XYZ file of C-alpha atoms in Angstrom:
437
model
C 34.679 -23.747 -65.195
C 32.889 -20.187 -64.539
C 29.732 -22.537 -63.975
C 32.033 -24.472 -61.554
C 32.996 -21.228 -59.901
C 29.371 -20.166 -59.613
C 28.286 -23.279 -58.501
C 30.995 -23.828 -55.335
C 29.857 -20.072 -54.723
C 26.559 -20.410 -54.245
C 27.094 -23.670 -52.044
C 29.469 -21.709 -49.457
C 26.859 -19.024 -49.537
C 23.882 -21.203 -48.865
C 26.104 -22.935 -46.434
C 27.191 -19.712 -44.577
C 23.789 -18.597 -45.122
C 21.973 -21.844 -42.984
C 25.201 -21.364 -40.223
C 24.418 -17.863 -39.466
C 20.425 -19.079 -39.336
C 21.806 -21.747 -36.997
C 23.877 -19.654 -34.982
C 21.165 -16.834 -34.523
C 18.547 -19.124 -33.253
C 21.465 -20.241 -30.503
C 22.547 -16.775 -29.980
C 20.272 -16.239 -26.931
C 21.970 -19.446 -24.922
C 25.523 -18.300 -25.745
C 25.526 -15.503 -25.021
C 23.344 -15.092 -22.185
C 25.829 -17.811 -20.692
C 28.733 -15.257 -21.456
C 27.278 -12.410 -19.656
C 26.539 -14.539 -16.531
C 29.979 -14.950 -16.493
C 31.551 -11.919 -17.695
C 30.643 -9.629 -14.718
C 28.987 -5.808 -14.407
C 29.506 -5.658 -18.535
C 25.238 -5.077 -19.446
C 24.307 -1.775 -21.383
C 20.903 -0.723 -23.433
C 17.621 -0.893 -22.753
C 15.014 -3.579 -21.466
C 11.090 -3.338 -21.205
C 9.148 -5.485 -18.387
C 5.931 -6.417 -18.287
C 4.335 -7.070 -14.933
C 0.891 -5.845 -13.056
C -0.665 -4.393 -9.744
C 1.842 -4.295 -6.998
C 4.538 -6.604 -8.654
C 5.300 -4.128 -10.868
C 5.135 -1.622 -8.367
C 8.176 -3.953 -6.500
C 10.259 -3.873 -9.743
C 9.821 -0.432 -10.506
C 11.659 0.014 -7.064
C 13.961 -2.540 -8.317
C 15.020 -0.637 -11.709
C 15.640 2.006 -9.852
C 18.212 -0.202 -7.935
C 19.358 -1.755 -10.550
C 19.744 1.184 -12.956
C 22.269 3.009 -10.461
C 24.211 0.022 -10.152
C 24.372 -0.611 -13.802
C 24.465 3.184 -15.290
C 24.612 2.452 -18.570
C 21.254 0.686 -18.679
C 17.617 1.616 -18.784
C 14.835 -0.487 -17.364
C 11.769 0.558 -17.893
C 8.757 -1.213 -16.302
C 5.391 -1.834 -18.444
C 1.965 -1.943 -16.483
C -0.056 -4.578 -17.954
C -3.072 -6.636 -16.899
C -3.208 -10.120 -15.478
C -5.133 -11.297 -18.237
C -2.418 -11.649 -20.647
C -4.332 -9.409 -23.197
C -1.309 -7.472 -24.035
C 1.430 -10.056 -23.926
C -0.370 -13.005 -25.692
C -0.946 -10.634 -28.887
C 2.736 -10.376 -29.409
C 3.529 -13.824 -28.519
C 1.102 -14.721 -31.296
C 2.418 -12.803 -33.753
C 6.125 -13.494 -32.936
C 7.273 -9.933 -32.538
C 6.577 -6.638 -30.312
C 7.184 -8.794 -27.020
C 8.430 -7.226 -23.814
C 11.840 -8.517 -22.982
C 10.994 -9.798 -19.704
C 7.337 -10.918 -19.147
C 5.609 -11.436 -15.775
C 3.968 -15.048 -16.368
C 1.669 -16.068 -13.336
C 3.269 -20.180 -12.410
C 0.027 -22.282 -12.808
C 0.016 -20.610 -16.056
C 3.805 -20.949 -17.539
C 3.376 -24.850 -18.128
C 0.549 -23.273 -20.706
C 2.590 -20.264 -22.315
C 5.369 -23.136 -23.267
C 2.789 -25.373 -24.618
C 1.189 -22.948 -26.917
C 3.997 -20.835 -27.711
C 7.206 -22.981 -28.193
C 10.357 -21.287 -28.669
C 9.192 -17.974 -27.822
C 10.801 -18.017 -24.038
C 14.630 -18.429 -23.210
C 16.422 -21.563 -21.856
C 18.365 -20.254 -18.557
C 19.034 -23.801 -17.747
C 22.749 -23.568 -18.539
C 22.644 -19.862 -16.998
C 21.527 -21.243 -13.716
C 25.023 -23.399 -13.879
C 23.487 -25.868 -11.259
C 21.600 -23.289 -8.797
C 18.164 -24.453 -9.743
C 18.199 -26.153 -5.996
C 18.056 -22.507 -4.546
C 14.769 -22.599 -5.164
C 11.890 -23.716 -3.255
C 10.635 -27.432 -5.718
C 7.241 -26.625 -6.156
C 8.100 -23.497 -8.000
C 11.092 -24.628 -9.992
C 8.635 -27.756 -10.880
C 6.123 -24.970 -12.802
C 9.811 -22.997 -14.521
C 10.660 -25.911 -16.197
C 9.701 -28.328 -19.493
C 11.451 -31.474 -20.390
C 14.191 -31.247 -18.059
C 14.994 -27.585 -19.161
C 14.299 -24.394 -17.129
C 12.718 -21.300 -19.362
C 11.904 -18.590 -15.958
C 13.050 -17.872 -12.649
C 10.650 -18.523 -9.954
C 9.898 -15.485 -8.147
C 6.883 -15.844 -5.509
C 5.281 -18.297 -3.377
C 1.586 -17.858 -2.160
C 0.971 -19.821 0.609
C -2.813 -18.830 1.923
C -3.867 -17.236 5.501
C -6.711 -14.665 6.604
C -6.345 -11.236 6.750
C -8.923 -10.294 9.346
C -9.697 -6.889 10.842
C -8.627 -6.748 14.922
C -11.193 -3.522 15.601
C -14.546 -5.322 13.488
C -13.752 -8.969 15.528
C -13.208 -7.137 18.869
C -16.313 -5.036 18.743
C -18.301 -8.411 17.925
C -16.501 -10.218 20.953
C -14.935 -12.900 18.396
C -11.835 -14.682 18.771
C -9.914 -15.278 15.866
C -7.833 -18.018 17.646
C -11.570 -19.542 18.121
C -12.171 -19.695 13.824
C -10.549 -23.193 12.987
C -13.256 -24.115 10.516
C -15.354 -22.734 7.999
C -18.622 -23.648 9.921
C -17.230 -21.429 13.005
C -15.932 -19.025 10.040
C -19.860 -18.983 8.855
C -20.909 -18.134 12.788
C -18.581 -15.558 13.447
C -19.198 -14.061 10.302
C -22.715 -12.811 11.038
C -22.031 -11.601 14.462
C -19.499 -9.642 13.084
C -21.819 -7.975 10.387
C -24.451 -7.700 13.168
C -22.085 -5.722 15.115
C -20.454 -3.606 12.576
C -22.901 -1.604 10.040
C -22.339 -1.865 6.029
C -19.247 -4.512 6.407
C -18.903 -7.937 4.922
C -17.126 -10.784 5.889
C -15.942 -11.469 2.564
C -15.426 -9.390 -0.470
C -15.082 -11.470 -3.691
C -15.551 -11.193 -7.382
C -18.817 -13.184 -8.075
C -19.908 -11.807 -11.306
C -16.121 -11.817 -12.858
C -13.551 -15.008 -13.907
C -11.735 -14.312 -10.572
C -14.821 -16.087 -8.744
C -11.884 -18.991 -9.118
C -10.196 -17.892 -6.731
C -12.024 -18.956 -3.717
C -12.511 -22.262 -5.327
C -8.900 -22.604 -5.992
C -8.261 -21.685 -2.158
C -10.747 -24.375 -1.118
C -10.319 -27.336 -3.485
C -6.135 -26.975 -3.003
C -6.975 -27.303 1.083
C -8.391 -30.537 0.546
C -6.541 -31.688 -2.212
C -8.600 -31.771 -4.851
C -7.388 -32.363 -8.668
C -8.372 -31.441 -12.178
C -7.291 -34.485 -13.697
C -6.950 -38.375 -13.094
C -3.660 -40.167 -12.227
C -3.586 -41.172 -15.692
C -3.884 -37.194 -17.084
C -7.480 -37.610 -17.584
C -9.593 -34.734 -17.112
C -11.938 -35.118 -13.899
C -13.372 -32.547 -12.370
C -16.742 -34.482 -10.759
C -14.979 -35.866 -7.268
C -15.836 -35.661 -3.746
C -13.265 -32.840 -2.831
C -14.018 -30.515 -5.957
C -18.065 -30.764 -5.136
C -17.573 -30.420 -1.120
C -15.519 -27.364 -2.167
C -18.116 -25.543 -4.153
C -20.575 -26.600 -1.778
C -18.465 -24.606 0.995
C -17.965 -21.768 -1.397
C -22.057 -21.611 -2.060
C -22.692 -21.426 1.618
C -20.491 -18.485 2.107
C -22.158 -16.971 -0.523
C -25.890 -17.951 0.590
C -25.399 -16.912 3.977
C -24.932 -13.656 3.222
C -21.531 -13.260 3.779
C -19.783 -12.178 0.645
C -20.232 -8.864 -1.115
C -19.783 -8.937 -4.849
C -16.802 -7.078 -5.879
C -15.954 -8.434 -9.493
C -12.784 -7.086 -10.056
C -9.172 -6.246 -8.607
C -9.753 -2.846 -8.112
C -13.092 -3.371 -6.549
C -11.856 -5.717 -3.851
C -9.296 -3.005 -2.872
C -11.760 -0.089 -2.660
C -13.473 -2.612 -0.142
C -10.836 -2.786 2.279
C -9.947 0.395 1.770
C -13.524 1.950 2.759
C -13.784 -0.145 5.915
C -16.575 -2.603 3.965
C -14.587 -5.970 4.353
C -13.757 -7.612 7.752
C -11.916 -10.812 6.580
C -9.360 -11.453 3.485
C -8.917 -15.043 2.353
C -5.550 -14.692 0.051
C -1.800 -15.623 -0.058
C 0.988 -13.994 1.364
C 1.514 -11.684 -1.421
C -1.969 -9.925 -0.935
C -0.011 -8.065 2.704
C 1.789 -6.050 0.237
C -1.416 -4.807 -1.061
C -3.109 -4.263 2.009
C -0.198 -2.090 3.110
C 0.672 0.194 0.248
C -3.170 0.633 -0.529
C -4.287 0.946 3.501
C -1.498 3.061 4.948
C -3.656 4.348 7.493
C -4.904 1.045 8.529
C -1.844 0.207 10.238
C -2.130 -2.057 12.872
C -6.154 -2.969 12.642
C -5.102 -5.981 10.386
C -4.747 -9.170 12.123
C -3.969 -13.072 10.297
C -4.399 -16.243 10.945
C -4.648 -19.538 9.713
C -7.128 -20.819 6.999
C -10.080 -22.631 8.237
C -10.423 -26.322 7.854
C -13.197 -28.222 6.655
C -13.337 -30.319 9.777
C -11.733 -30.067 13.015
C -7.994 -31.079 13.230
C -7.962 -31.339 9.006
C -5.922 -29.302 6.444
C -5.803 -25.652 6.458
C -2.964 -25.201 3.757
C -3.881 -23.843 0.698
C -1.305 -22.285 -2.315
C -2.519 -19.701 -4.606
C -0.161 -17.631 -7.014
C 3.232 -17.075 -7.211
C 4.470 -15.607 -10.600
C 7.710 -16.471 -12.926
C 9.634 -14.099 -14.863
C 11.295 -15.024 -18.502
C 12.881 -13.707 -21.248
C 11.664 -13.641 -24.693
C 13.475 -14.430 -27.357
C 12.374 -11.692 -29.133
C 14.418 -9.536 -26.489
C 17.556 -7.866 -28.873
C 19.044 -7.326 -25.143
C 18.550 -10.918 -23.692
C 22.531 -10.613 -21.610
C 20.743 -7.286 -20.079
C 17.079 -9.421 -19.472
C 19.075 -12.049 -17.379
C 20.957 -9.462 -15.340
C 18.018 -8.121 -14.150
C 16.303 -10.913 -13.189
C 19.081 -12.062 -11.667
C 19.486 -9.125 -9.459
C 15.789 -9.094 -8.714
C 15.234 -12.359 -7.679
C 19.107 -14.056 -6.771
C 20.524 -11.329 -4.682
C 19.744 -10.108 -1.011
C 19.239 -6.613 -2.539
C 16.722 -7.542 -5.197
C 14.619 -9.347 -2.112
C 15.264 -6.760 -0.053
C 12.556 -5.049 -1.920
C 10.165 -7.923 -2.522
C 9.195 -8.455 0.527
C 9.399 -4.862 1.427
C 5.812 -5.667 -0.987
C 4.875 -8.458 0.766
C 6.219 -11.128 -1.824
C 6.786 -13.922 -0.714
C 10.382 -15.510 -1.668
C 11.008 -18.847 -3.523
C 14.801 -18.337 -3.457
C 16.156 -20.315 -0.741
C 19.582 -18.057 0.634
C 17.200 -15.081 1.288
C 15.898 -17.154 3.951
C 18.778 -16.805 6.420
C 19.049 -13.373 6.218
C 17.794 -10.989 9.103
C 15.150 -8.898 6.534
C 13.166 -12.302 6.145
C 12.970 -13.120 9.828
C 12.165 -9.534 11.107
C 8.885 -8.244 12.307
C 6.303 -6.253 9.653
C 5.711 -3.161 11.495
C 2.406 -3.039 9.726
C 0.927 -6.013 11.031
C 2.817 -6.705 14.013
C 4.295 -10.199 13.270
C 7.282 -11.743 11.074
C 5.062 -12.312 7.650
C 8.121 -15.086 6.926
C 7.189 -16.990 9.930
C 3.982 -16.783 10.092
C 3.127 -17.825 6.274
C 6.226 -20.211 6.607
C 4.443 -22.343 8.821
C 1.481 -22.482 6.749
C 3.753 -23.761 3.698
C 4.227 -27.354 5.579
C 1.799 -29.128 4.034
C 0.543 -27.538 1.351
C -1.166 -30.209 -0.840
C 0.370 -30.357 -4.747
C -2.142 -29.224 -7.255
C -1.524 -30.640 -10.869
C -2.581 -27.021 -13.306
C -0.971 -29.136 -16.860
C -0.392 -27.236 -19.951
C -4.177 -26.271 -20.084
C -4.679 -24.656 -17.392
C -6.221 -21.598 -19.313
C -8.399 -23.664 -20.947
C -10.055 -25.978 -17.782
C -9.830 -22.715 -15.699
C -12.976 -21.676 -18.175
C -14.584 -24.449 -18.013
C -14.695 -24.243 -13.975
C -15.090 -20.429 -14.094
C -18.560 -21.341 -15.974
C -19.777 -24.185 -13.647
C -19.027 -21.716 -10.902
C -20.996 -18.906 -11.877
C -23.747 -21.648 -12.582
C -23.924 -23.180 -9.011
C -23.333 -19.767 -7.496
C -26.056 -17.322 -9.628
C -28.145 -19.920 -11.049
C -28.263 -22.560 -8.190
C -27.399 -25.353 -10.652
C -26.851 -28.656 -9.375
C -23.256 -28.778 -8.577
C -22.481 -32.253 -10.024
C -24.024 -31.902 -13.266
C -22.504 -28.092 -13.233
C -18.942 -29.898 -13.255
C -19.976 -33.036 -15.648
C -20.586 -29.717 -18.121
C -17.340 -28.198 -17.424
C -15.199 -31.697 -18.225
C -17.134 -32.198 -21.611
C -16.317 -28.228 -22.424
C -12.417 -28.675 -20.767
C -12.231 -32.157 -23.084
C -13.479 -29.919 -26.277
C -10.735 -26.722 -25.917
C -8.383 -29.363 -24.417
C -8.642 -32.449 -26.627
C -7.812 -33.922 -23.834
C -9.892 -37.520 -22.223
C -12.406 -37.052 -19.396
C -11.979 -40.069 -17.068
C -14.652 -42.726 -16.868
């Protein structure tokens, strides 16, 4: 009988042992979907990890947020866009930042390699998803389940400076390809001593970016229509072939990293910015003085009449479930990113919203004092047509691959075909993943 007893004991415990296991791994969902429901009722502390001027815009936002909720602290963690401090933790499974700063093209990754390691807010959303603009929503979400809150958009235009055109005698409205870019790019170097037309990072993995600019334009892909990894195509080659001409024509200074491509601007060395809507904020906080000498318009096309849309960036921001304050995460992202107030202060940084309702309000519409126009409308027109661009779960991982073939074609003056046949048969090694025939 006392073996009975002992027995029947140590079946309830196990039992109540494997329940409680159970219930913690759930814990997150239920009771994230309490708070959303349960009003102003968040205390404790939160750490988020975000970079460059985005975490400059939520650092304004704790500050928000933290009078309105007094019994919390949010404190806002500088970190690189390289991931080097967040993957570490994600790795390991513990030391993660409650609420992490995940750029969209490469959230489909993070889920792939780390599974279970970022909140489901699907049942928090409670049917709002539509709020937000598809293509960013499309990037949140895995199997029909939604693990971030889109926060950004980045559709692309040119920064350009008004003084360096003018004193060249160039039009801006006349610049509606990249061969008239290439042409009005030396007379304005002629005319204005030590500046570039371009400043971008040659030496570094961010010579992407220009590629990414130019192969979204004219729809280019990274894979087949079957998920097959193809990177030798017509649009992808005519798109390094623009970027190499740029680049031989002497119009690009080499400024490898972030911070380098600021101190351009900054120092009057850089007549023309190719980036998304999200760079204004940058240009503004960093160039104060610069007020009203920057100028945008539209991207180039390749020919006359074609494409000129281009999207580039955009971040999310999830919880991890490593958070011990996951009811306090959501609240904040909430407020940041689903509430006037919270975009109030994005685009007070130049970033772009992908929540709908903000839209209609009279902050979106107005005119930036900096640059003269309504950002919204101007960057809202060039979000039209904006050609989809497939980044997969291995992004990371084919981003490498291209990063190499670029710096071949660009430094080495490899042949640009057999520089991309090398980068599928690397992408198909990390990947695992086909190349198409």
């Amino acid at each position: 009988m006392k073996n009975k007893l002992m027995s029947s004991f140590l079946i309830v415990t196990i039992f109540v042992f494997l329940l409680s296991a159970c219930n913690s791994k759930q814990t997150s969902q239920k009771e994230l979907g309490q708070s959303s429901s349960s009003g102003d009722e968040v205390s404790g502390e939160i750490t988020v990890a975000s970079w460059n001027l985005a975490a400059d815009s939520l650092t304004e936002t704790a500050k928000k947020f933290m009078e309105k909720y007094p019994e919390t602290k949010v404190k806002i963690e500088y970190v690189t866009s390289d991931y080097n401090k967040i993957i570490p933790p994600l790795t390991a499974g513990k030391g993660a930042p409650d609420v992490i700063q995940i750029q969209q093209r490469d959230f489909p990754n993070f889920l792939e390699r780390f599974p279970n390691q970022f909140v489901d807010l699907t049942k928090l959303l409670n049917g709002k998803e539509d709020e937000f603009v598809e293509v960013a929503m499309n990037l949140a979400k895995k199997d029909g389940h939604i693990y971030a809150l889109p926060w950004d958009l980045g559709p692309v235009g040119v920064y350009y400076r008004k003084d360096f055109f003018k004193k060249a005698g160039v039009d801006p409205k006349s610049i509606t390809t990249w061969d008239k870019f290439i042409e009005a790019g030396k007379k304005i170097q002629d005319a204005n001593d030590g500046v570039k037309m371009l400043a971008l990072g040659l030496s570094s993995d961010d010579i992407a970016d220009m590629y990414r600019m130019l192969m979204n334009e004219l729809g280019a892909q990274y894979y087949d229509k079957d998920g097959k990894i193809k990177f030798v195509t017509k649009e992808n080659i005519k798109a390094i072939e623009m970027y190499k001409r740029l680049v031989d024509e002497g119009l690009v200074m080499d400024a490898p990293t972030w911070d380098d491509r600021i101190r351009a601007f900054v120092n009057n060395k850089v007549a023309a910015i190719v980036y998304p809507v999200w760079y204004a904020g940058t240009i503004k906080t960093q160039a104060a003085d610069q007020k009203g000498l920057w100028g945008l318009m539209p991207m180039p096309a390749f020919e006359e009449g074609g494409p000129n849309q281009a999207h580039m960036g955009g971040s999310v921001l999830a919880i991890s479930t490593q958070s011990k304050n996951q009811k306090l995460a959501w609240k904040f992202i909430e407020f940041a990113l689903m509430t006037n107030e919270g975009q109030d202060i994005q685009m007070k940084y130049g970033l772009f919203p992908s929540w709908k309702p903000y839209y209609q309000t009279e902050q979106f519409k107005a005119v930036d004092e900096y640059f003269g126009v309504s950002l919204s409308e101007f960057f809202g027109k060039l979000s039209t047509n904006i050609p989809p661009l497939d980044y997969g779960a291995h992004y990371m991982d084919i981003n490498n691959a291209i990063i190499d073939a670029l710096g071949a074609v660009i430094s080495k003056d490899a042949d640009i075909a057999k520089a991309l046949k090398k980068a599928e048969q690397r992408a198909a090694r990390d990947t695992g993943l086909d190349i198409a025939k």
